[in-house]
Short mmCIF file of C-alpha atoms and ligand atoms in Angstrom, two decimals:
data_model
loop_
_atom_site.label_atom_id
_atom_site.label_comp_id
_atom_site.label_asym_id
_atom_site.label_seq_id
_atom_site.Cartn_x
_atom_site.Cartn_y
_atom_site.Cartn_z
CA UNK A 1 74.28 30.38 6.05
CA UNK A 2 71.38 32.56 7.20
CA UNK A 3 70.15 32.79 10.75
CA UNK A 4 66.94 30.96 11.55
CA UNK A 5 63.78 32.85 10.69
CA UNK A 6 62.84 35.10 13.60
CA UNK A 7 59.09 34.58 13.46
CA UNK A 8 57.83 32.20 16.11
CA UNK A 9 54.43 30.75 16.80
CA UNK A 10 54.23 33.22 19.70
CA UNK A 11 54.71 36.23 17.41
CA UNK A 12 52.10 34.85 15.03
CA UNK A 13 49.71 34.19 17.90
CA UNK A 14 50.01 37.76 19.13
CA UNK A 15 49.28 39.08 15.59
CA UNK A 16 46.33 36.68 15.43
CA UNK A 17 44.85 38.14 18.59
CA UNK A 18 44.33 41.46 16.80
CA UNK A 19 42.00 39.77 14.31
CA UNK A 20 40.36 37.43 16.78
CA UNK A 21 37.06 39.23 17.38
CA UNK A 22 36.27 39.87 13.71
CA UNK A 23 37.35 36.40 12.67
CA UNK A 24 35.18 34.84 15.38
CA UNK A 25 32.11 36.71 14.12
CA UNK A 26 32.81 35.88 10.47
CA UNK A 27 33.43 32.21 11.27
CA UNK A 28 30.22 32.01 13.27
CA UNK A 29 28.24 33.45 10.39
CA UNK A 30 29.84 31.05 7.89
CA UNK A 31 29.21 28.09 10.22
CA UNK A 32 25.50 28.94 10.33
CA UNK A 33 25.34 29.33 6.52
CA UNK A 34 27.04 25.95 6.11
CA UNK A 35 24.83 24.30 8.75
CA UNK A 36 21.73 25.30 6.75
CA UNK A 37 23.25 23.32 3.89
CA UNK A 38 24.01 20.34 6.09
CA UNK A 39 27.77 20.97 6.23
CA UNK A 40 29.70 20.96 9.51
CA UNK A 41 32.13 23.84 9.91
CA UNK A 42 34.54 21.93 12.21
CA UNK A 43 34.66 18.95 9.85
CA UNK A 44 35.62 21.26 6.99
CA UNK A 45 38.28 22.92 9.15
CA UNK A 46 39.73 19.46 9.74
CA UNK A 47 39.81 18.78 5.99
CA UNK A 48 41.42 22.16 5.32
CA UNK A 49 44.07 21.43 7.96
CA UNK A 50 44.86 18.05 6.42
CA UNK A 51 45.46 19.60 2.99
CA UNK A 52 49.11 19.53 1.82
CA UNK A 53 50.88 21.21 -1.06
CA UNK A 54 54.61 21.31 -1.90
CA UNK A 55 56.54 24.50 -2.55
CA UNK A 56 58.96 24.52 -5.50
CA UNK A 57 62.49 25.46 -4.46
CA UNK A 58 62.91 27.26 -7.77
CA UNK A 59 59.96 29.55 -7.05
CA UNK A 60 61.70 31.26 -4.13
CA UNK A 61 63.91 33.46 -6.28
CA UNK A 62 62.36 35.94 -8.69
CA UNK A 63 61.78 34.71 -12.21
CA UNK A 64 62.17 36.75 -15.32
CA UNK A 65 60.27 38.16 -18.20
CA UNK A 66 61.43 37.27 -21.70
CA UNK A 67 63.74 40.26 -21.54
CA UNK A 68 65.17 40.41 -18.05
CA UNK A 69 65.15 39.29 -14.49
CA UNK A 70 64.86 41.95 -11.80
CA UNK A 71 66.04 40.31 -8.58
CA UNK A 72 64.87 41.59 -5.21
CA UNK A 73 66.92 41.89 -2.07
CA UNK A 74 67.28 38.89 0.16
CA UNK A 75 66.76 36.17 -2.42
CA UNK A 76 68.00 32.77 -1.27
CA UNK A 77 71.49 32.00 -2.56
CA UNK A 78 71.49 28.27 -2.07
CA UNK A 79 69.22 25.38 -1.25
CA UNK A 80 69.68 25.84 2.52
CA UNK A 81 68.38 29.39 2.30
CA UNK A 82 65.52 28.21 0.09
CA UNK A 83 64.60 25.77 2.86
CA UNK A 84 64.70 28.67 5.35
CA UNK A 85 62.20 30.59 3.20
CA UNK A 86 60.02 27.49 2.89
CA UNK A 87 60.08 27.29 6.67
CA UNK A 88 58.78 30.85 6.90
CA UNK A 89 56.00 30.03 4.44
CA UNK A 90 54.96 26.90 6.28
CA UNK A 91 55.02 28.61 9.67
CA UNK A 92 52.52 31.13 8.37
CA UNK A 93 50.23 28.99 6.22
CA UNK A 94 50.71 25.57 7.86
CA UNK A 95 49.93 23.49 4.76
CA UNK A 96 53.30 23.47 2.98
CA UNK A 97 55.64 21.16 4.91
CA UNK A 98 56.97 19.78 1.60
CA UNK A 99 59.66 21.18 -0.70
CA UNK A 100 60.14 20.03 -4.26
CA UNK A 101 63.76 20.24 -5.43
CA UNK A 102 65.34 20.75 -8.85
CA UNK A 103 68.70 19.19 -9.73
CA UNK A 104 71.36 20.44 -10.39
CA UNK A 105 70.08 23.82 -9.13
CA UNK A 106 69.64 22.34 -5.64
CA UNK A 107 72.33 19.68 -5.74
CA UNK A 108 73.60 19.43 -2.15
CA UNK A 109 77.25 18.90 -1.29
CA UNK A 110 76.05 17.02 1.77
CA UNK A 111 72.62 15.43 1.40
CA UNK A 112 72.53 14.40 5.06
CA UNK A 113 73.07 17.99 6.18
CA UNK A 114 70.34 19.24 3.86
CA UNK A 115 67.89 16.61 5.07
CA UNK A 116 68.65 17.53 8.69
CA UNK A 117 68.31 21.26 7.88
CA UNK A 118 64.84 20.60 6.44
CA UNK A 119 63.74 18.27 9.23
CA UNK A 120 64.82 20.71 11.94
CA UNK A 121 62.38 23.13 10.36
CA UNK A 122 59.54 20.61 10.15
CA UNK A 123 59.95 20.16 6.40
CA UNK A 124 60.40 17.13 4.16
CA UNK A 125 61.65 16.79 0.61
CA UNK A 126 58.93 16.10 -1.92
CA UNK A 127 59.44 15.27 -5.60
CA UNK A 128 62.88 15.51 -7.25
CA UNK A 129 62.83 17.35 -10.58
CA UNK A 130 65.48 16.65 -13.19
CA UNK A 131 66.83 19.27 -15.56
CA UNK A 132 67.81 18.28 -19.08
CA UNK A 133 66.50 21.49 -20.63
CA UNK A 134 69.65 23.53 -19.89
CA UNK A 135 73.32 22.87 -20.43
CA UNK A 136 75.38 22.93 -17.26
CA UNK A 137 78.98 24.02 -16.96
CA UNK A 138 81.34 21.16 -17.73
CA UNK A 139 78.61 18.99 -19.23
CA UNK A 140 80.14 16.97 -22.09
CA UNK A 141 77.18 16.94 -24.52
CA UNK A 142 74.64 19.65 -25.30
CA UNK A 143 70.86 19.49 -24.96
CA UNK A 144 70.42 22.07 -27.71
CA UNK A 145 68.54 19.54 -29.82
CA UNK A 146 66.96 17.58 -27.02
CA UNK A 147 67.78 15.21 -24.21
CA UNK A 148 65.83 12.00 -23.50
CA UNK A 149 64.47 12.08 -27.08
CA UNK A 150 67.67 13.29 -28.79
CA UNK A 151 68.56 11.44 -32.01
CA UNK A 152 72.06 10.74 -30.61
CA UNK A 153 72.07 7.83 -28.11
CA UNK A 154 75.07 9.35 -26.29
CA UNK A 155 73.06 12.48 -25.41
CA UNK A 156 70.14 10.33 -24.36
CA UNK A 157 72.44 8.29 -22.14
CA UNK A 158 73.77 11.46 -20.50
CA UNK A 159 70.20 12.61 -19.79
CA UNK A 160 69.27 9.18 -18.39
CA UNK A 161 72.33 9.24 -16.11
CA UNK A 162 71.30 12.66 -14.82
CA UNK A 163 67.84 11.36 -13.93
CA UNK A 164 69.35 8.34 -12.18
CA UNK A 165 71.55 10.73 -10.21
CA UNK A 166 68.42 12.70 -9.22
CA UNK A 167 66.95 9.49 -7.85
CA UNK A 168 70.12 8.80 -5.86
CA UNK A 169 70.15 12.29 -4.37
CA UNK A 170 66.43 12.00 -3.66
CA UNK A 171 66.92 8.70 -1.84
CA UNK A 172 69.47 10.30 0.45
CA UNK A 173 67.02 13.15 1.12
CA UNK A 174 64.03 10.90 1.82
CA UNK A 175 62.12 11.78 -1.35
CA UNK A 176 59.94 9.23 -3.09
CA UNK A 177 59.19 10.57 -6.55
CA UNK A 178 60.95 11.87 -9.62
CA UNK A 179 59.26 14.42 -11.88
CA UNK A 180 60.48 14.41 -15.46
CA UNK A 181 59.80 17.35 -17.72
CA UNK A 182 61.80 17.61 -20.93
CA UNK A 183 62.24 20.61 -23.17
CA UNK A 184 62.67 18.34 -26.20
CA UNK A 185 60.92 19.41 -29.35
CA UNK A 186 61.36 20.83 -32.84
CA UNK A 187 61.53 24.44 -33.92
CA UNK A 188 60.68 23.93 -37.59
CA UNK A 189 58.28 21.81 -39.56
CA UNK A 190 60.04 18.63 -40.57
CA UNK A 191 62.91 19.09 -38.11
CA UNK A 192 61.88 16.20 -35.92
CA UNK A 193 60.74 12.70 -36.79
CA UNK A 194 57.73 12.59 -34.47
CA UNK A 195 57.50 8.81 -34.04
CA UNK A 196 61.25 8.26 -33.70
CA UNK A 197 61.54 11.01 -31.07
CA UNK A 198 58.74 9.52 -28.99
CA UNK A 199 60.23 6.04 -29.31
CA UNK A 200 63.60 7.40 -28.14
CA UNK A 201 61.91 9.10 -25.18
CA UNK A 202 60.21 5.88 -24.14
CA UNK A 203 63.46 3.96 -24.43
CA UNK A 204 65.24 6.53 -22.22
CA UNK A 205 62.39 6.57 -19.72
CA UNK A 206 62.51 2.79 -19.51
CA UNK A 207 66.15 3.02 -18.43
CA UNK A 208 65.19 5.59 -15.77
CA UNK A 209 62.21 3.52 -14.67
CA UNK A 210 64.50 0.52 -14.19
CA UNK A 211 66.46 2.57 -11.64
CA UNK A 212 63.38 3.59 -9.65
CA UNK A 213 63.25 2.28 -6.06
CA UNK A 214 60.25 0.05 -5.38
CA UNK A 215 58.43 2.66 -3.27
CA UNK A 216 58.99 5.52 -5.73
CA UNK A 217 56.82 7.01 -8.44
CA UNK A 218 57.91 8.71 -11.62
CA UNK A 219 55.70 11.61 -12.73
CA UNK A 220 55.67 12.50 -16.43
CA UNK A 221 54.94 16.14 -17.17
CA UNK A 222 53.52 17.00 -20.58
CA UNK A 223 53.67 20.43 -22.21
CA UNK A 224 52.13 21.61 -25.44
CA UNK A 225 54.41 24.48 -26.26
CA UNK A 226 57.52 26.51 -25.64
CA UNK A 227 58.24 29.94 -27.11
CA UNK A 228 59.64 29.50 -30.64
CA UNK A 229 58.81 25.79 -30.67
CA UNK A 230 56.97 24.09 -33.50
CA UNK A 231 56.39 20.87 -31.58
CA UNK A 232 57.19 19.26 -28.26
CA UNK A 233 57.74 15.54 -27.72
CA UNK A 234 55.47 14.97 -24.71
CA UNK A 235 52.91 17.42 -25.96
CA UNK A 236 49.70 16.33 -24.28
CA UNK A 237 48.10 14.11 -21.65
CA UNK A 238 47.39 11.37 -24.17
CA UNK A 239 51.07 11.04 -25.07
CA UNK A 240 51.96 11.19 -21.40
CA UNK A 241 49.38 8.52 -20.59
CA UNK A 242 50.69 6.29 -23.37
CA UNK A 243 54.22 6.52 -21.96
CA UNK A 244 53.11 6.01 -18.33
CA UNK A 245 51.10 2.98 -19.35
CA UNK A 246 54.04 1.41 -21.15
CA UNK A 247 56.47 2.16 -18.36
CA UNK A 248 54.49 0.35 -15.68
CA UNK A 249 52.64 0.73 -12.39
CA UNK A 250 55.08 3.20 -10.84
CA UNK A 251 54.67 5.71 -13.68
CA UNK A 252 52.00 8.42 -13.54
CA UNK A 253 51.05 11.61 -15.36
CA UNK A 254 51.55 15.06 -13.90
CA UNK A 255 49.27 17.91 -14.93
CA UNK A 256 50.81 21.39 -14.96
CA UNK A 257 47.93 23.82 -15.32
CA UNK A 258 49.99 26.09 -17.57
CA UNK A 259 50.83 23.47 -20.18
CA UNK A 260 47.68 23.35 -22.28
CA UNK A 261 46.17 25.12 -25.24
CA UNK A 262 43.83 28.02 -24.43
CA UNK A 263 40.31 26.82 -23.60
CA UNK A 264 41.34 23.22 -23.08
CA UNK A 265 39.08 21.56 -20.56
CA UNK A 266 41.70 20.71 -17.93
CA UNK A 267 39.24 19.27 -15.42
CA UNK A 268 38.20 16.72 -18.01
CA UNK A 269 41.82 15.69 -18.55
CA UNK A 270 42.04 15.29 -14.78
CA UNK A 271 38.91 13.12 -14.75
CA UNK A 272 40.25 10.93 -17.55
CA UNK A 273 43.58 10.38 -15.81
CA UNK A 274 41.78 9.52 -12.56
CA UNK A 275 39.60 7.03 -14.39
CA UNK A 276 42.63 5.42 -16.03
CA UNK A 277 44.49 5.19 -12.70
CA UNK A 278 47.34 7.40 -13.88
CA UNK A 279 46.90 10.78 -12.22
CA UNK A 280 50.15 11.26 -10.32
CA UNK A 281 50.15 14.92 -9.42
CA UNK A 282 49.93 18.59 -10.28
CA UNK A 283 51.98 21.66 -10.85
CA UNK A 284 49.57 24.42 -9.91
CA UNK A 285 49.88 27.89 -11.40
CA UNK A 286 47.71 30.17 -13.46
CA UNK A 287 48.33 31.10 -17.01
CA UNK A 288 47.27 33.87 -19.34
CA UNK A 289 49.58 33.82 -22.34
CA UNK A 290 52.44 31.60 -21.30
CA UNK A 291 53.33 28.95 -18.81
CA UNK A 292 53.90 29.15 -15.04
CA UNK A 293 53.44 32.87 -15.48
CA UNK A 294 50.84 33.74 -12.87
CA UNK A 295 49.97 32.74 -9.34
CA UNK A 296 47.56 29.84 -8.84
CA UNK A 297 43.96 31.01 -8.74
CA UNK A 298 44.82 34.56 -9.81
CA UNK A 299 43.03 34.61 -13.16
CA UNK A 300 40.97 31.44 -13.47
CA UNK A 301 39.77 30.50 -10.00
CA UNK A 302 36.68 28.76 -11.41
CA UNK A 303 38.88 26.46 -13.49
CA UNK A 304 40.89 25.62 -10.37
CA UNK A 305 37.66 24.89 -8.54
CA UNK A 306 36.44 22.63 -11.35
CA UNK A 307 39.71 20.68 -11.20
CA UNK A 308 39.20 20.21 -7.45
CA UNK A 309 35.59 19.25 -8.02
CA UNK A 310 36.94 16.22 -9.91
CA UNK A 311 39.59 15.54 -7.26
CA UNK A 312 37.14 15.69 -4.35
CA UNK A 313 34.67 13.55 -6.28
CA UNK A 314 37.41 10.91 -6.70
CA UNK A 315 38.40 11.23 -3.04
CA UNK A 316 34.81 10.69 -1.89
CA UNK A 317 34.40 7.76 -4.27
CA UNK A 318 37.63 6.26 -2.85
CA UNK A 319 38.97 5.62 -6.35
CA UNK A 320 41.68 2.94 -5.90
CA UNK A 321 45.25 4.25 -6.05
CA UNK A 322 44.09 7.88 -6.04
CA UNK A 323 46.85 9.78 -4.20
CA UNK A 324 47.92 12.72 -6.37
CA UNK A 325 50.80 14.91 -5.21
CA UNK A 326 50.11 18.64 -5.15
CA UNK A 327 52.89 21.08 -5.95
CA UNK A 328 53.09 24.71 -6.99
CA UNK A 329 55.13 25.60 -10.07
CA UNK A 330 55.24 29.33 -10.67
CA UNK A 331 57.54 32.06 -11.80
CA UNK A 332 57.33 35.27 -9.75
CA UNK A 333 58.42 38.25 -11.76
CA UNK A 334 56.99 41.27 -9.95
CA UNK A 335 55.94 39.96 -6.55
CA UNK A 336 57.82 38.83 -3.47
CA UNK A 337 58.05 35.06 -4.08
CA UNK A 338 57.29 34.25 -0.44
CA UNK A 339 54.05 36.25 -0.59
CA UNK A 340 53.04 34.73 -3.93
CA UNK A 341 53.72 31.21 -2.74
CA UNK A 342 51.73 31.72 0.46
CA UNK A 343 48.77 33.22 -1.37
CA UNK A 344 48.90 30.52 -4.05
CA UNK A 345 49.01 27.67 -1.54
CA UNK A 346 45.98 29.20 0.19
CA UNK A 347 44.14 29.64 -3.12
CA UNK A 348 44.64 25.97 -3.99
CA UNK A 349 43.46 25.04 -0.50
CA UNK A 350 40.45 27.33 -0.98
CA UNK A 351 39.52 25.51 -4.20
CA UNK A 352 39.80 22.21 -2.34
CA UNK A 353 37.52 23.35 0.49
CA UNK A 354 35.01 24.90 -1.93
CA UNK A 355 34.91 21.62 -3.83
CA UNK A 356 34.21 19.85 -0.53
CA UNK A 357 31.09 22.03 -0.25
CA UNK A 358 29.49 20.79 -3.46
CA UNK A 359 26.14 19.19 -2.78
CA UNK A 360 26.97 15.89 -4.50
CA UNK A 361 23.41 14.54 -4.21
CA UNK A 362 22.01 17.66 -5.88
CA UNK A 363 24.66 17.49 -8.59
CA UNK A 364 23.97 13.79 -9.23
CA UNK A 365 20.25 14.43 -9.43
CA UNK A 366 20.73 17.31 -11.86
CA UNK A 367 23.00 15.19 -14.05
CA UNK A 368 20.51 12.30 -14.03
CA UNK A 369 17.72 14.68 -15.01
CA UNK A 370 19.81 16.42 -17.68
CA UNK A 371 19.16 19.64 -15.81
CA UNK A 372 22.17 21.68 -16.90
CA UNK A 373 21.15 24.80 -15.02
CA UNK A 374 20.69 22.99 -11.72
CA UNK A 375 24.01 21.17 -12.17
CA UNK A 376 25.85 24.44 -12.69
CA UNK A 377 23.94 25.98 -9.77
CA UNK A 378 25.17 23.18 -7.48
CA UNK A 379 28.74 23.97 -8.47
CA UNK A 380 28.27 27.73 -8.26
CA UNK A 381 26.73 27.51 -4.79
CA UNK A 382 29.97 25.97 -3.57
CA UNK A 383 32.27 28.15 -5.64
CA UNK A 384 30.68 31.42 -4.55
CA UNK A 385 30.85 30.57 -0.84
CA UNK A 386 33.51 32.71 0.79
CA UNK A 387 35.40 30.17 2.89
CA UNK A 388 38.08 32.67 3.97
CA UNK A 389 37.09 32.60 7.68
CA UNK A 390 37.20 28.80 7.63
CA UNK A 391 40.68 28.79 6.09
CA UNK A 392 41.86 31.39 8.61
CA UNK A 393 40.49 29.30 11.49
CA UNK A 394 42.26 26.21 10.09
CA UNK A 395 45.56 28.09 9.90
CA UNK A 396 45.13 29.49 13.37
CA UNK A 397 44.38 26.05 14.81
CA UNK A 398 47.62 24.78 13.24
CA UNK A 399 49.64 27.60 14.83
CA UNK A 400 49.74 29.59 11.60
CA UNK A 401 48.62 33.11 10.79
CA UNK A 402 45.04 34.20 10.28
CA UNK A 403 46.44 36.70 7.76
CA UNK A 404 49.82 35.34 6.57
CA UNK A 405 50.73 38.22 4.26
CA UNK A 406 50.00 40.83 6.94
CA UNK A 407 52.14 38.97 9.49
CA UNK A 408 54.92 38.46 6.94
CA UNK A 409 54.98 42.16 6.07
CA UNK A 410 54.82 43.18 9.72
CA UNK A 411 57.77 40.90 10.49
CA UNK A 412 59.93 42.65 7.85
CA UNK A 413 61.36 39.23 7.04
CA UNK A 414 62.62 40.28 3.61
CA UNK A 415 64.36 43.33 4.99
CA UNK A 416 66.04 41.41 7.81
CA UNK A 417 67.13 38.53 5.62
CA UNK A 418 68.41 40.87 2.89
CA UNK A 419 71.14 42.04 5.26
CA UNK A 420 72.51 38.50 5.37
CA UNK A 421 71.99 37.75 1.70
CA UNK A 422 73.63 40.22 -0.67
CA UNK A 423 71.93 40.57 -4.07
CA UNK A 424 72.85 37.79 -6.51
CA UNK A 425 75.35 38.74 -9.21
CA UNK A 426 73.44 37.09 -12.09
CA UNK A 427 70.96 39.33 -13.87
CA UNK A 428 69.96 37.03 -16.70
CA UNK A 429 66.68 36.86 -18.57
CA UNK A 430 64.33 33.96 -18.62
CA UNK A 431 61.12 32.52 -17.29
CA UNK A 432 61.81 29.52 -15.05
C1 AOS B 501 58.38 23.65 -17.32
O1 AOS B 501 57.66 24.32 -18.04
C2 AOS B 501 57.85 22.80 -16.32
O2 AOS B 501 56.71 23.34 -15.74
C3 AOS B 501 58.75 22.08 -15.31
O3 AOS B 501 58.00 21.69 -14.21
C4 AOS B 501 60.01 22.73 -14.91
O4 AOS B 501 60.85 21.73 -14.43
C5 AOS B 501 59.90 23.81 -13.85
O5 AOS B 501 58.97 24.76 -14.21
C6 AOS B 501 61.23 24.50 -13.59
O6 AOS B 501 61.66 25.19 -14.72
ZN1 ZN B 502 55.72 22.32 -14.17
ZN1 ZN B 503 55.66 24.68 -16.73
#
């Protein structure tokens, strides 16, 4: 097991002092710009500080391209070391005290010890993710042709049992939601009976739902495509909504930003799910050609902002039952995963704060008057505001770093930790 991360709030504070004067000036300027618009800088800092997003345990090791995975030194070798890396991230950015786990990748031998390990580092376990898209060693039946929607009831049963086990592990860890994404689908036209597969999925999900503790949620994750797939079973939000509706009040839809067709209006999907009371959460990432391939906010920051515009609108309207869970879900192929996860968490937080800046009265008036240009201008005024000093002040106030990547690099965390964590033997391909 690795030693505890050497960075302390004191080390961060001394790094922060170097930036203090410049940050103070920038924050003052931003506060006066915001004041002219009727926004209170301190109130926005408070909202930024209250923002929370979960880190995916599986994002802490490098992912792969379609051809290979090129691991870096010091990658975590087990779930305890993943928690240590999450601790480093949260110390620096202050908004990620939650870790989302994937079973069996993170299956603990001793759940109590894992829970204590997380809690000692100020972290809690967020959603439990099941895995029926890979075959595990010793697993009796294969998921080659599907899992929860497989034509064979024995395979479906095995996949249901796995999900029930995820709930049990999650209970012991203090989690309160299960995220279900399946890789079920067809590779050829005619291979899959579309209606039968969906009926089988619902039947399996009903068995999982029956095992859900009363205070838990199940989040259904849809996905349009996989490489070499002709169809997927839970292909879009409508199918996901249909299933969540039939399952009952503890079932919700999860929107992964990378799981849609190009040009799909994701913020509108978000608005629909809010309106129907079924928005359960997000997997944030950015996407160019494939899924989970790029860091959140790295290519389509305006889309991310538009999604948050809907979320903040719902928050301000106090839409009943509106409590979506925010998680990152990314594959880091060429960057240090810790750096990517920190930057991504901050980019999602940035979109949230920018959305808080939207002049809702001006937007309403423009919509009422069918003034398209003024409506867009209201959004753009918020989106183009550089809230970086505000985010830095929020982090600093929480004991985090004004510039997390700079502090992380200065700490040589990766280098130090690499000495305790020899490079992993597996050099497989694959995008996680
Ligand atoms: C897969 O495309 C999904 O985004 C899932 O959330 C999946 O469980 C996760 O990405 C780990 O592979
Ligand atoms: Zn996802
Ligand atoms: Zn995905």
